[in-house]
PDB file of C-alpha atoms in Angstrom:
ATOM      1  CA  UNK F  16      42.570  10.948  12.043  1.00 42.00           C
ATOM      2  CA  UNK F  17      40.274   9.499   8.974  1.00 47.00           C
ATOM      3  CA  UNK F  18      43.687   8.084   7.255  1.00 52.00           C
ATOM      4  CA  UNK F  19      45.239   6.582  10.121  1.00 54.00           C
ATOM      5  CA  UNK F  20      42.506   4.665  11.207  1.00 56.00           C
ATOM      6  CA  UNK F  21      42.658   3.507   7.483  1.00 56.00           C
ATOM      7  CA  UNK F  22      46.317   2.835   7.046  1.00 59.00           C
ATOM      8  CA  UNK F  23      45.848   0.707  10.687  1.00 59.00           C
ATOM      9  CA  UNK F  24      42.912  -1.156   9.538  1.00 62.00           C
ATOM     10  CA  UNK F  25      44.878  -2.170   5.875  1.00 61.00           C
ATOM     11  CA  UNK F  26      48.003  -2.962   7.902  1.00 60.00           C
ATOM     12  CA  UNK F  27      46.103  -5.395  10.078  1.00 60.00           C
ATOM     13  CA  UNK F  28      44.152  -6.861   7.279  1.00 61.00           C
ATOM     14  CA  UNK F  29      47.239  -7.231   5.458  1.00 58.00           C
ATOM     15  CA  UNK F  30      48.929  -9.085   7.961  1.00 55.00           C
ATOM     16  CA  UNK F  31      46.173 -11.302   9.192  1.00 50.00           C
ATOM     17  CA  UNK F  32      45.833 -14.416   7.300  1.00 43.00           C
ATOM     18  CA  UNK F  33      44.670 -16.921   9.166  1.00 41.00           C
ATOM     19  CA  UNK F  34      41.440 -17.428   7.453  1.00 44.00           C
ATOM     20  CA  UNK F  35      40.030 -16.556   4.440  1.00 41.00           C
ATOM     21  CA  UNK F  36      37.559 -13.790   5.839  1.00 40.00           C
ATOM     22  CA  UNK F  37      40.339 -12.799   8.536  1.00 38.00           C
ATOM     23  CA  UNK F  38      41.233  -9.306   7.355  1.00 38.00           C
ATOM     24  CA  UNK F  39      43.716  -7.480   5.567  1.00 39.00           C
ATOM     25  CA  UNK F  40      44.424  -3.994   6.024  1.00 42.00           C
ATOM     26  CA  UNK F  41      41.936  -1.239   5.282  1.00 41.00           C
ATOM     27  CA  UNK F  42      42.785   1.717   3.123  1.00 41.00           C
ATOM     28  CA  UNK F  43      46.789   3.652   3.509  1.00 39.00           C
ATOM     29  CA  UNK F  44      49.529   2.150   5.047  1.00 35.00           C
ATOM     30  CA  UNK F  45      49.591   3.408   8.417  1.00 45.00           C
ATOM     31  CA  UNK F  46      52.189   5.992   9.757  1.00 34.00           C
ATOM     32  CA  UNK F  47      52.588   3.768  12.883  1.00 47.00           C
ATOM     33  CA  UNK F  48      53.283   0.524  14.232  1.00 47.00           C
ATOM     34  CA  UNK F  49      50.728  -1.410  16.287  1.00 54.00           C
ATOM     35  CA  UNK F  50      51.327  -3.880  18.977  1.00 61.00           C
ATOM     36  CA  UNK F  51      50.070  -7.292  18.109  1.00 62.00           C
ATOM     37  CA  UNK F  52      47.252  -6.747  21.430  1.00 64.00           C
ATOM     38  CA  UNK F  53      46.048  -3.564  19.106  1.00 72.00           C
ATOM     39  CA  UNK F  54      46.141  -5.398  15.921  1.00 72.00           C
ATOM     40  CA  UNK F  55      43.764  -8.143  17.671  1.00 78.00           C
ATOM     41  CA  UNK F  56      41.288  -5.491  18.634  1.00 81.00           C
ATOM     42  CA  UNK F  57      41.245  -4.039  15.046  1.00 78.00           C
ATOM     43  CA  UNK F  58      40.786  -7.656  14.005  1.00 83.00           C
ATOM     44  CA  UNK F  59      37.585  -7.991  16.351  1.00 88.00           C
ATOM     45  CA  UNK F  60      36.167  -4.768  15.852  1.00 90.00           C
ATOM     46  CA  UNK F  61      35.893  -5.873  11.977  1.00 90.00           C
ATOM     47  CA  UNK F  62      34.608  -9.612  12.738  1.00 90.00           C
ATOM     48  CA  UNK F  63      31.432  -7.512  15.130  1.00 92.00           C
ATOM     49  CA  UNK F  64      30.709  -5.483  12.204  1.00 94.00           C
ATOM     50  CA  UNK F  65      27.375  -5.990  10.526  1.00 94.00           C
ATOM     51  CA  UNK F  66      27.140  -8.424   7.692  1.00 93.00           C
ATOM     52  CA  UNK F  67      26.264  -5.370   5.137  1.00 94.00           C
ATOM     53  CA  UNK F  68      29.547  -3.330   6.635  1.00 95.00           C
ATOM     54  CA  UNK F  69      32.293  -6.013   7.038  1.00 94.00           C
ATOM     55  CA  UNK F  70      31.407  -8.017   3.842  1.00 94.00           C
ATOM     56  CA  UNK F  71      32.458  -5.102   1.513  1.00 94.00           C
ATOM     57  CA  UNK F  72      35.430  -4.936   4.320  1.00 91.00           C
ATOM     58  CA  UNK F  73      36.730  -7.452   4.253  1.00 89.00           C
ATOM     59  CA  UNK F  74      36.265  -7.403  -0.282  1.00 91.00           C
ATOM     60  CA  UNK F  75      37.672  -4.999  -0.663  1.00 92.00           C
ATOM     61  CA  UNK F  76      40.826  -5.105   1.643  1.00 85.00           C
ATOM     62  CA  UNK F  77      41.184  -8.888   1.645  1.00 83.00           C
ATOM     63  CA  UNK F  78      40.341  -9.997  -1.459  1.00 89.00           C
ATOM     64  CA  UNK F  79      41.288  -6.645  -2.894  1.00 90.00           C
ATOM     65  CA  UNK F  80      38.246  -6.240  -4.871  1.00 92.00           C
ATOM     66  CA  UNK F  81      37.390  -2.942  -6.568  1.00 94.00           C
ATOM     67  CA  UNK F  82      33.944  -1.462  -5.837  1.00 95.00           C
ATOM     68  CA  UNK F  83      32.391  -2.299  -9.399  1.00 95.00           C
ATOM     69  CA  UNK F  84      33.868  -6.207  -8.315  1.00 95.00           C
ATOM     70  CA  UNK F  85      32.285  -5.832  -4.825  1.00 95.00           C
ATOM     71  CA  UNK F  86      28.827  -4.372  -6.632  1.00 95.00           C
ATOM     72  CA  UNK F  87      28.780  -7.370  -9.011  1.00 95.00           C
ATOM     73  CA  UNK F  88      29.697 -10.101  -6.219  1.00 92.00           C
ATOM     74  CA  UNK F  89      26.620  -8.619  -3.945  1.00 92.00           C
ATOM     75  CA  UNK F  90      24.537  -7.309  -6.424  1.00 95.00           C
ATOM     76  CA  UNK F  91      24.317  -3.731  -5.036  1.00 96.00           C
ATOM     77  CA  UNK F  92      24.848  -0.890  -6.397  1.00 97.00           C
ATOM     78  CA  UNK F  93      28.290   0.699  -6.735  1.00 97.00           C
ATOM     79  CA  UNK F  94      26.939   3.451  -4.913  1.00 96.00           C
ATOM     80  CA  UNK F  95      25.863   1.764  -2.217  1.00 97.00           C
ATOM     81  CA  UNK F  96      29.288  -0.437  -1.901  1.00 97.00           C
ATOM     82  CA  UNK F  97      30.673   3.257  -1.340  1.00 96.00           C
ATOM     83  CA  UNK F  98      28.266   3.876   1.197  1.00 97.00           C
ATOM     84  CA  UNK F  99      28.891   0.256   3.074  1.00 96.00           C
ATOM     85  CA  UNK F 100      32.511   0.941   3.184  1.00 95.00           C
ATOM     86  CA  UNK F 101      32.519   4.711   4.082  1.00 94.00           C
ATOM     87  CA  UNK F 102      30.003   3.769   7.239  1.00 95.00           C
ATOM     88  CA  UNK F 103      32.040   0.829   8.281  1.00 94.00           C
ATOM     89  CA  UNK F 104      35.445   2.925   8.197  1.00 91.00           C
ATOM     90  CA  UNK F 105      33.512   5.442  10.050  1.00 92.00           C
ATOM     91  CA  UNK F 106      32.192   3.001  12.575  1.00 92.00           C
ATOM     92  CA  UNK F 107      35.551   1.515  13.099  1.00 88.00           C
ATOM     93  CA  UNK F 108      37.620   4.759  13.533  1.00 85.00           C
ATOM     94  CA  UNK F 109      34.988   5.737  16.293  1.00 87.00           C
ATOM     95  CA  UNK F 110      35.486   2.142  18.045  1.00 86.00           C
ATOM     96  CA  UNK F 111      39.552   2.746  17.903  1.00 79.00           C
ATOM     97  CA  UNK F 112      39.054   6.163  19.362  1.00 80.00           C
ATOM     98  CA  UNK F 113      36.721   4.921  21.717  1.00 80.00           C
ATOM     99  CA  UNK F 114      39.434   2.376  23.159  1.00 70.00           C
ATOM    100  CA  UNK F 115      42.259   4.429  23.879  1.00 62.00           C
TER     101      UNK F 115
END
C-alpha cells in the first residue's frame, strides 16, 4: 500500500506543472492510472499539508532535490528532512485511503 500511494503521489507531481510549487509525483511510478478527478485530490491533499511536510514535498519531488539539497535549502538536519518526508507520505497515504 506504502509504494502505491508513492508511485501516485510522483505521477501526479510529475504531471502537474502549472506552477512552480504545483507538484510532481512523489516517490515510484505508480502501478495504476488515475483519473484526472483523483489526480486533483492528490494535488489538494499536498497543497493542505503543513508548511514543514509539503515544503520538503514538494523539494524533493518537484524540484527533485536530494535530502542533503533539501537540508541545506531549509537548514535542517538531514535527519529531520527524512522525518518531514516519511510523516507527510504517511499523512497522505492515510488521506487517499480515507477517500475511497
Amino acid at each position: 500500500m506504502r509504494s502505491t500511494a508513492n508511485h501516485v503521489c510522483i505521477d501526479v507531481l510529475r504531471r502537474k506543472h502549472s506552477d512552480a510549487y504545483e507538484t510532481r509525483d512523489v516517490a515510484d511510478v505508480p502501478a495504476q492510472v488515475l483519473d484526472h478527478q483523483t489526480q486533483d485530490e492528490l494535488v489538494d491533499l499536498i497543497h493542505r499539508l503543513p508548511d514543514a511536510l509539503r515544503e520538503p514535498i514538494l523539494l524533493h519531488y518537484y524540484e527533485n532535490m536530494t535530502y542533503d539539497q533539501i537540508s541545506e535549502w531549509t537548514g535542517v538536519a538531514r535527519s529531520t528532512v527524512n522525518e518531514r518526508l516519511s510523516k507527510a507520505r504517511q499523512q497522505l497515504r492515510r488521506q487517499l485511503i480515507t477517500q475511497e
